[in-house]
Short mmCIF file of C-alpha atoms in Angstrom, two decimals:
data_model
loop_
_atom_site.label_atom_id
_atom_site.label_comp_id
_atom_site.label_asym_id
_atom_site.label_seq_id
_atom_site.Cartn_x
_atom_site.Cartn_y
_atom_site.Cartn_z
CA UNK N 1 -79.70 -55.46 388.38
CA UNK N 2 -79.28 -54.24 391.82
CA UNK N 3 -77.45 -51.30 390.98
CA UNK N 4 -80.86 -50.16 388.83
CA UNK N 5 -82.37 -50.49 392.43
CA UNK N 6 -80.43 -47.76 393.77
CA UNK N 7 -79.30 -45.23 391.26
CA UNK N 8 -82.46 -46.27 388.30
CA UNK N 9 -82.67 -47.81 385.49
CA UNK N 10 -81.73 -45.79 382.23
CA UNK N 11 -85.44 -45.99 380.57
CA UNK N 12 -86.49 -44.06 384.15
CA UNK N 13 -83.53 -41.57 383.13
CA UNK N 14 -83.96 -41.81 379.73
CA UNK N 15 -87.53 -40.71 380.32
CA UNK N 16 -86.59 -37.78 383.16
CA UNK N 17 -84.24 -36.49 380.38
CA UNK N 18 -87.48 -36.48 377.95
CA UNK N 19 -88.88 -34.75 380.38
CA UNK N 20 -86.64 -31.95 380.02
CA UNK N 21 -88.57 -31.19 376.52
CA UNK N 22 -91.17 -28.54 379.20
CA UNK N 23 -87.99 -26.56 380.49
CA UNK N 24 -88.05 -22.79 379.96
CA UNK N 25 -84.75 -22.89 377.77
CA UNK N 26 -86.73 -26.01 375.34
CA UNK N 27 -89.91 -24.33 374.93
CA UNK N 28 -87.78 -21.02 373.96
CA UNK N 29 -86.01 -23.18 371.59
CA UNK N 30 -89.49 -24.17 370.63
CA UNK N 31 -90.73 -20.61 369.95
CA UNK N 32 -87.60 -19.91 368.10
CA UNK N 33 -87.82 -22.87 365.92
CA UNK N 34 -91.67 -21.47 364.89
CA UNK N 35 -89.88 -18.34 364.10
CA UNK N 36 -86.94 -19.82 362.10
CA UNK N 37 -89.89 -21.87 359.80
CA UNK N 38 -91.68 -18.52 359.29
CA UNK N 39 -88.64 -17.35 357.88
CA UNK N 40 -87.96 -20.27 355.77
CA UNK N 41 -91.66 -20.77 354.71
CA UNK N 42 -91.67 -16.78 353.38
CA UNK N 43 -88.19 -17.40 351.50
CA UNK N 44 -89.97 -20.50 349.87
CA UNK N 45 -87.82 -23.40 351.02
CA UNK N 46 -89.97 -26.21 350.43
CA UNK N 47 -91.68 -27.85 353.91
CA UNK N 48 -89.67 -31.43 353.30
CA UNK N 49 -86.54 -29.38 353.27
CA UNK N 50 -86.99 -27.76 356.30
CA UNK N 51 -87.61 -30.53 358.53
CA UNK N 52 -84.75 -32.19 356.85
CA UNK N 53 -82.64 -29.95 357.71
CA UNK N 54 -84.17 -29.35 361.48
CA UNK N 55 -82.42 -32.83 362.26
CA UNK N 56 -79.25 -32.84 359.97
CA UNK N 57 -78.14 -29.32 360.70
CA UNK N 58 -78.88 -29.36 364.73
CA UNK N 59 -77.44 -25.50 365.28
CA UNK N 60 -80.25 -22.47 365.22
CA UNK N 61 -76.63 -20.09 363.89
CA UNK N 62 -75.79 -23.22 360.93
CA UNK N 63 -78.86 -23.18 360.17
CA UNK N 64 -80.07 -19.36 359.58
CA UNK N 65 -76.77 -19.35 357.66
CA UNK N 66 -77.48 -22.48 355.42
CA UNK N 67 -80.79 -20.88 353.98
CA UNK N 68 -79.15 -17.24 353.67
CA UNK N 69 -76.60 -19.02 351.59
CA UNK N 70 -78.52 -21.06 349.36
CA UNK N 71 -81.17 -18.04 348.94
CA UNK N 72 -78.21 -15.59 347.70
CA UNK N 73 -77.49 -18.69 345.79
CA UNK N 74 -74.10 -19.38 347.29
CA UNK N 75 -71.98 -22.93 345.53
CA UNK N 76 -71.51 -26.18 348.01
CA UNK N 77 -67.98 -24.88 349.13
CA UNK N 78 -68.86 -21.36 349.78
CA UNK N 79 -71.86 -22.88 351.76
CA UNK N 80 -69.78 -25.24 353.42
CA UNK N 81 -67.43 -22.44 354.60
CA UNK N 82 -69.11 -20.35 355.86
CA UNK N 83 -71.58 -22.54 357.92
CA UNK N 84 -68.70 -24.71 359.34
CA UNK N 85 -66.70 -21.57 360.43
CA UNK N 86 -69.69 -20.64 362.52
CA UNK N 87 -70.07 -24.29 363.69
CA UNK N 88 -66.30 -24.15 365.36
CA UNK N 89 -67.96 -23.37 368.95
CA UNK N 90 -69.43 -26.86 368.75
CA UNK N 91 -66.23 -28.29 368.86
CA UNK N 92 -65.09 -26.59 372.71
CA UNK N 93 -68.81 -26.96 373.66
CA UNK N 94 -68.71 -30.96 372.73
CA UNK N 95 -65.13 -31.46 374.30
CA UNK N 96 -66.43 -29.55 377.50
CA UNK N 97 -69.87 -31.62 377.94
CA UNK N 98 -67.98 -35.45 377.23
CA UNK N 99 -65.58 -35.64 380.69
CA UNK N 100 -68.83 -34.84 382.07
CA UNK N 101 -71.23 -37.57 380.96
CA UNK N 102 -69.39 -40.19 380.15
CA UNK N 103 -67.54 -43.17 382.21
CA UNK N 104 -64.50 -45.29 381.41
CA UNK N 105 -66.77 -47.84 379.41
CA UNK N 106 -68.85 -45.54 377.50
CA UNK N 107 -67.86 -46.70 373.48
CA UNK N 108 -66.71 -44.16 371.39
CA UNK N 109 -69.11 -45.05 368.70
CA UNK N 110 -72.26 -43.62 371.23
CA UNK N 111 -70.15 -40.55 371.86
CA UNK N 112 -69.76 -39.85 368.33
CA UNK N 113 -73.83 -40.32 367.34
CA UNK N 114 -75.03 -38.42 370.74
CA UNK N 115 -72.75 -35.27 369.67
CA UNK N 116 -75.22 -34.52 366.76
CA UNK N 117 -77.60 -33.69 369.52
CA UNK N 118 -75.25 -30.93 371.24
CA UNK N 119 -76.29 -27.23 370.76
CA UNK N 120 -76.48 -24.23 372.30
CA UNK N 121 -79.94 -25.02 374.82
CA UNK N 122 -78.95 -29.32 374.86
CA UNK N 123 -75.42 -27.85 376.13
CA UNK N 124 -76.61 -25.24 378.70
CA UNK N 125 -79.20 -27.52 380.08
CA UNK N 126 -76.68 -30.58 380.48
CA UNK N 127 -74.10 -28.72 381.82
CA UNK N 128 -76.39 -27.28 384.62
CA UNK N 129 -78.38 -30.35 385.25
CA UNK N 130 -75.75 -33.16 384.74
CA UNK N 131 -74.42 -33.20 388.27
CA UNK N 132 -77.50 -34.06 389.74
CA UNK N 133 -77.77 -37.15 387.74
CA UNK N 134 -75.57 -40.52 389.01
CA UNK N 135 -72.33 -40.47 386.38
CA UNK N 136 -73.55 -44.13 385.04
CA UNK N 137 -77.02 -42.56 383.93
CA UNK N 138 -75.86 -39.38 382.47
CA UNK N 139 -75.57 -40.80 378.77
CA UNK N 140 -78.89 -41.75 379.42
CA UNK N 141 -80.60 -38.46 380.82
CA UNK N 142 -78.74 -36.30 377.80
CA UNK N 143 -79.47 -38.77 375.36
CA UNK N 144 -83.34 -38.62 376.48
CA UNK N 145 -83.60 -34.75 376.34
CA UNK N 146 -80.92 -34.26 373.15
CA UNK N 147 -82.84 -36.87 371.20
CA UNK N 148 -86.46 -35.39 372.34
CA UNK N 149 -85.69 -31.96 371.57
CA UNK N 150 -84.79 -32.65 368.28
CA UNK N 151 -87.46 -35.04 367.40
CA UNK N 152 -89.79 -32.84 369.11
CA UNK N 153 -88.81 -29.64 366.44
CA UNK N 154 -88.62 -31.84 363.07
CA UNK N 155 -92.12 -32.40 364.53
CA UNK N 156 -93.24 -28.66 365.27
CA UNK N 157 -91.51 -27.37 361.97
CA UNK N 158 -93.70 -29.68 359.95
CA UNK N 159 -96.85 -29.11 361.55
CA UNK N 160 -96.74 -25.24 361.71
CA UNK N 161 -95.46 -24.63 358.34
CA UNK N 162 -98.36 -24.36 356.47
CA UNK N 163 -99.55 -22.11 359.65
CA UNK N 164 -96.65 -19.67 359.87
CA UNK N 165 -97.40 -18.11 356.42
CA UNK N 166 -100.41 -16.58 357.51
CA UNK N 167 -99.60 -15.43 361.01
CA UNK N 168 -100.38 -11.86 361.55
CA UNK N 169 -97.01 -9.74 360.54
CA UNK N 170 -96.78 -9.08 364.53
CA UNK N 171 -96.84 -12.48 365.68
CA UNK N 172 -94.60 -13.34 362.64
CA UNK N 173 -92.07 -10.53 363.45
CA UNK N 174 -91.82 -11.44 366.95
CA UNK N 175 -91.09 -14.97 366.32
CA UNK N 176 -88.18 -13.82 364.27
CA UNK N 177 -86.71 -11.40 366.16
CA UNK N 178 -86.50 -14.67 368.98
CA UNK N 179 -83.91 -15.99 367.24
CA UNK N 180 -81.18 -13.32 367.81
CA UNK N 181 -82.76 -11.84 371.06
CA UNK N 182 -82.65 -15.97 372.32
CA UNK N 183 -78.92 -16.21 371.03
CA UNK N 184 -77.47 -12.95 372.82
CA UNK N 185 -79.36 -13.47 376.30
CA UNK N 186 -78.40 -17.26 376.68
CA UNK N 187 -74.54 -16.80 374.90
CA UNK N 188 -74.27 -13.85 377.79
CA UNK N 189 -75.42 -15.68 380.50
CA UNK N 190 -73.62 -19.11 380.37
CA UNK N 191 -70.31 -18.16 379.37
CA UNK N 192 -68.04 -19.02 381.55
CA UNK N 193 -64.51 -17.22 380.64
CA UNK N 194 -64.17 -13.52 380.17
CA UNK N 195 -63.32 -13.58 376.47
CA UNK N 196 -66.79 -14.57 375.35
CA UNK N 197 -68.55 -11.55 376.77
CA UNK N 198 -65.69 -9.93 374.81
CA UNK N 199 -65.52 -11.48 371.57
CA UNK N 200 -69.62 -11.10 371.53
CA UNK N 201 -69.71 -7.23 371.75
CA UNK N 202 -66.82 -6.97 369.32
CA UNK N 203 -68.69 -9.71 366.75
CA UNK N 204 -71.79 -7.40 367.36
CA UNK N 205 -69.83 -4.64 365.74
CA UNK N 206 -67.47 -6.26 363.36
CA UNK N 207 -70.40 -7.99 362.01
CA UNK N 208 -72.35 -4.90 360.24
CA UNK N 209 -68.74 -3.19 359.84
CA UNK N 210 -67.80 -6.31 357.43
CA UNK N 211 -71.02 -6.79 355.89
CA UNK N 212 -70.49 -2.55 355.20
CA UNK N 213 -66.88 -3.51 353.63
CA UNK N 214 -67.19 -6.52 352.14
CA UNK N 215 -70.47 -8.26 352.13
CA UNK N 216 -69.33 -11.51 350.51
CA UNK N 217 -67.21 -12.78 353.47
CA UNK N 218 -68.54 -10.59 356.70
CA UNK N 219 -69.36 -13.30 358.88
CA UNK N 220 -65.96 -15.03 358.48
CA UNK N 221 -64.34 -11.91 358.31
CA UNK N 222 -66.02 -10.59 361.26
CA UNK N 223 -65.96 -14.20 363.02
CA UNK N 224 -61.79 -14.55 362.36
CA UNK N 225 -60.69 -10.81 362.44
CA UNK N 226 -62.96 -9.61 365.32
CA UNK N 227 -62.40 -12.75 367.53
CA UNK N 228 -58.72 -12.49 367.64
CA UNK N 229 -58.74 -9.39 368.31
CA UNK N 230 -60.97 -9.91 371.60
CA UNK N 231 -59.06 -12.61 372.10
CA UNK N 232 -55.57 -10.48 371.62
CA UNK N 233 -57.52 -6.98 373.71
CA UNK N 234 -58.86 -9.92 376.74
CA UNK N 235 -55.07 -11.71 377.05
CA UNK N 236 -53.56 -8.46 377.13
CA UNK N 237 -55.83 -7.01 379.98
CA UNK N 238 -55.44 -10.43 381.62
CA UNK N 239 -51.44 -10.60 381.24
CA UNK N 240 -51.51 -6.54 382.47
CA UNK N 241 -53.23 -7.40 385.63
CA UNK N 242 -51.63 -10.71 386.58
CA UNK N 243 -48.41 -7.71 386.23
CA UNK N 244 -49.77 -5.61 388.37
CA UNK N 245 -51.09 -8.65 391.27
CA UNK J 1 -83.15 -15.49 345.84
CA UNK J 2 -82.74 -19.22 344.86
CA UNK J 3 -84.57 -22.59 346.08
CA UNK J 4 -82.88 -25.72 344.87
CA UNK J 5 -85.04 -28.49 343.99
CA UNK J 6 -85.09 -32.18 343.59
CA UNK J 7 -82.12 -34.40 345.31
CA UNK J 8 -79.47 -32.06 344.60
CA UNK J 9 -81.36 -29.62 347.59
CA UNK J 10 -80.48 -32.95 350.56
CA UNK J 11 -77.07 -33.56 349.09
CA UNK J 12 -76.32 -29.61 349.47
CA UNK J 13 -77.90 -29.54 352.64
CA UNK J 14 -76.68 -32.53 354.08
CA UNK J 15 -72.50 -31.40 352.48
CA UNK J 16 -73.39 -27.59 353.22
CA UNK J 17 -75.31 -28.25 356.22
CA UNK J 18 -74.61 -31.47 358.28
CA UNK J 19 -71.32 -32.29 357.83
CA UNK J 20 -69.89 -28.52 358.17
CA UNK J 21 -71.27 -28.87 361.72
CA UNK J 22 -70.69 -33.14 362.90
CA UNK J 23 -67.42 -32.64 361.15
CA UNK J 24 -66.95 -30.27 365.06
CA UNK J 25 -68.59 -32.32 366.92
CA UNK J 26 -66.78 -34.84 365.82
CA UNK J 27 -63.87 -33.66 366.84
CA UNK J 28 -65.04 -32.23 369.89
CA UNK J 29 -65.46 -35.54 371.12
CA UNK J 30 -62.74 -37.00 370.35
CA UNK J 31 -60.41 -34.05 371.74
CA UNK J 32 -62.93 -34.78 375.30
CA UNK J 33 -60.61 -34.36 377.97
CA UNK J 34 -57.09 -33.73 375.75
CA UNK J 35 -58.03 -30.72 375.39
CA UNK J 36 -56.71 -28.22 378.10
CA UNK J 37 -58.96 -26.12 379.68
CA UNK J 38 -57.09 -23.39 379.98
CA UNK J 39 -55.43 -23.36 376.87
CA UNK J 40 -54.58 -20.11 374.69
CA UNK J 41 -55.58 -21.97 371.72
CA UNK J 42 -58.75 -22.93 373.51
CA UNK J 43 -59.57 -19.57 374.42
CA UNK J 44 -58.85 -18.51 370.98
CA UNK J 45 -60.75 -20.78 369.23
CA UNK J 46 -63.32 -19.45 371.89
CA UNK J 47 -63.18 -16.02 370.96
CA UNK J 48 -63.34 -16.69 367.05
CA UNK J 49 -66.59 -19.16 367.67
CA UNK J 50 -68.80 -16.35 369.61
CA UNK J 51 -67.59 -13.14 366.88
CA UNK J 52 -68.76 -15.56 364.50
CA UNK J 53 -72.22 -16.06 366.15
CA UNK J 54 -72.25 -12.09 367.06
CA UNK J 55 -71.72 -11.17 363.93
CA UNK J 56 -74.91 -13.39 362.63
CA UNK J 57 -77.00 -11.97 365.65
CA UNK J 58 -76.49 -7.86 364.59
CA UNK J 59 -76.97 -9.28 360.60
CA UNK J 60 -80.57 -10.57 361.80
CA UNK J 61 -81.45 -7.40 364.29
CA UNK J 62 -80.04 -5.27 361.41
CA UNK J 63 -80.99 -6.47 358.14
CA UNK J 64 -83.98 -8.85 358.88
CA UNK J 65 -86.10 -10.26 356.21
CA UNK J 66 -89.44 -10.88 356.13
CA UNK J 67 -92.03 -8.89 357.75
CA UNK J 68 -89.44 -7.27 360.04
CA UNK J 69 -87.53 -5.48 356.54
CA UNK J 70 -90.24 -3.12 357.12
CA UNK J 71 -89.82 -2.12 360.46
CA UNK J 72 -87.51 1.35 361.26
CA UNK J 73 -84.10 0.32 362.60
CA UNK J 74 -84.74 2.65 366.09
CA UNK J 75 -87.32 -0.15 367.12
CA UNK J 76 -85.39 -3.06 366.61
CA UNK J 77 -82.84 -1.55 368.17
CA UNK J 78 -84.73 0.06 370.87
CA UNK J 79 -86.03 -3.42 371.59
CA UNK J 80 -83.12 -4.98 371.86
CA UNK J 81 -81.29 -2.26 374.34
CA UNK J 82 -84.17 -2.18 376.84
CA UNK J 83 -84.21 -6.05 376.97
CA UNK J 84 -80.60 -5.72 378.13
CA UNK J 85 -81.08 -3.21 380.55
CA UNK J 86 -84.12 -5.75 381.83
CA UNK J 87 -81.79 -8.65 381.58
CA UNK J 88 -78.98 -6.76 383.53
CA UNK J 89 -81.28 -5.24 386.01
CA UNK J 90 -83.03 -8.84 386.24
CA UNK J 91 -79.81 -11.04 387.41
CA UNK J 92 -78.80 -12.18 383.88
CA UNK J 93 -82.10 -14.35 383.67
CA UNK J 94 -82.46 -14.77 379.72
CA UNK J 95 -85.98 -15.13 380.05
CA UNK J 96 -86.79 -11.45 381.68
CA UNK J 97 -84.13 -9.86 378.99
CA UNK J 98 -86.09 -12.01 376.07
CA UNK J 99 -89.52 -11.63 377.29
CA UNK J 100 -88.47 -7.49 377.34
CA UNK J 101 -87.10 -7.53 374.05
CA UNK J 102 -90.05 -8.95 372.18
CA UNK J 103 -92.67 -6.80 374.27
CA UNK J 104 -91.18 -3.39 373.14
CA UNK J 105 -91.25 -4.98 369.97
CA UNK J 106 -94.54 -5.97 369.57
CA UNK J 107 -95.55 -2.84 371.00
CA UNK J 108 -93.84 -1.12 368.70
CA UNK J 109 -95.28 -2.84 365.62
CA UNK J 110 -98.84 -2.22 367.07
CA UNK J 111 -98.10 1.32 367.24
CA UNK J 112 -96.74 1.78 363.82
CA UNK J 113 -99.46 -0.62 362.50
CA UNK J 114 -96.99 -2.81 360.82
#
């Protein structure tokens, strides 16, 4: 136990990673997740549902897409399609954040159950954070904030449903307009390779342009056809100026 | 619009929902450091991942439900354009763009009396 001496125990990181729960990008989260049970409490999805779902389906995007689906009364595969294709970013986003938390005896097995708790604001706030933390307590400090967070919002969506159904239409509309306005600001700001910023402004357009041309399959359309293309337009550029250098 | 009821609602939810997105994870971790940074494929797989999530941003700024449906497309839109000149003037800082955003847009409302 001398090594706790130095560096902590995990229950102190545990708890500074709890802590993490009164950051500005949680309690945005937070805000967002009131908005995203306003939405679900006006389509009807029952309350048990919702919080159900709030810690099964960690991923604001899987989520929003979920409840459109079952509302336009989508089957299980078209469901399942078209909320895994928009769930592919977890995959970079988990492989990224485990070479930088883990250490050569962290099992598998813990790896595999603390993923659930990687999403867009557990991601961004780990990544930042992480290297401030001593590499044998990191598991420990993400666990604490990726478990609270969660927790925390199966909590909040319970409480305020029965609330969010009578919340003035401005406070109602502003919650819901969090969601995207959250999405765009924090996707912009912590990407880190040049074909994000332009596979975002082409998804903004292909998005509506799809939905215009063939509104059963925009999103994948939109998410397959328009990201390959950025991805074709930013390795062009890319290739054309390593030319030119 | 449908609500499913009963058990068949978790089993769709937890097929539809949870294991469309673990089933990544998943296999995020155990690619961990296999996967090359700077891969093509990577940046690929990239590109597709954030047109997918664009795509379901302009869908909710353009065709929101609830009490937004009733709002005029110029204010949403307007909303979201001055919080990105806020958020580009303000160093990238999500929370100045945000904050922006959702003022213009609840000024908005008030205005129109929504």
């Amino acid at each position: 136990m001398d090594d706790g001496q130095t560096i902590g125990t995990r229950r102190d990181w545990f708890l500074t990673g709890m802590k993490g729960i009164f950051s500005l990008p949680a309690i945005i989260l937070m805000l967002s997740f009131v908005g995203f049970c306003a939405f679900t409490a006006q389509a009807g999805i029952p309350v048990e549902q919702v919080v159900f779902m709030t810690g099964m389906v960690w991923a604001l995007p899987a989520k929003v897409i979920l409840v459109s689906s079952i509302l336009g009364g989508a089957n299980l595969v078209t469901a399942f399609i078209a909320v895994t294709l928009s769930s592919i970013r977890l995959m970079p986003m988990v492989a990224a954040l485990v070479p930088e938390i883990r250490t050569e005896k962290t099992p598998t097995w813990l790896l595999l159950f603390l993923s659930h708790f990687v999403a867009i604001t557990a991601w961004v706030f780990a990544m930042e954070r992480v290297q401030s933390v001593p590499r044998e307590r990191r598991i420990a400090f993400f666990a604490g904030f990726g478990i609270t967070l969660v927790l925390a919002n199966m909590l909040l969506v319970g409480v305020v449903y029965q609330f969010v159904a009578e919340f003035p239409p401005i406070v109602a509309g502003c919650l819901f307009f969090l969601t995207p306005v959250y999405f765009l600001a924090s996707i912009w700001s912590s990407a880190r390779h040049p074909v994000i910023y332009v596979a975002l402004v082409i998804g903004l357009i292909a998005g509506p342009l799809f939905y215009w041309l063939a509104p059963e399959f925009d999103i994948l359309l939109a998410g397959v056809g328009g990201g390959t293309l950025a991805w074709l337009a930013e390795r062009n550029w890319r290739r054309r100026r390593e030319a030119r250098a | 619009m449908t609500v499913l009821e009963g058990w068949w609602a978790y089993v769709f939810i937890a097929i539809a929902g949870w294991l469309a997105t673990d089933l990544w994870r998943w296999l995020g971790v155990l690619a961990g450091n296999r996967l090359r940074e700077d891969s093509e494929a990577l940046n690929w797989v990239r590109a597709v991942a954030t047109a997918l999530v664009a795509a379901v941003i302009a869908k909710l700024i353009l065709y929101p439900t609830g009490v937004l449906e009733q709002s005029p497309l110029w204010l949403r839109l307007g909303s979201v354009a001055t919080g990105a000149v806020a958020f580009f003037i303000g160093r990238q800082k999500p929370a100045i763009g945000i904050a922006t955003a959702i003022a213009v847009l609840a000024i908005g409302l008030h205005i129109l009396g929504v």
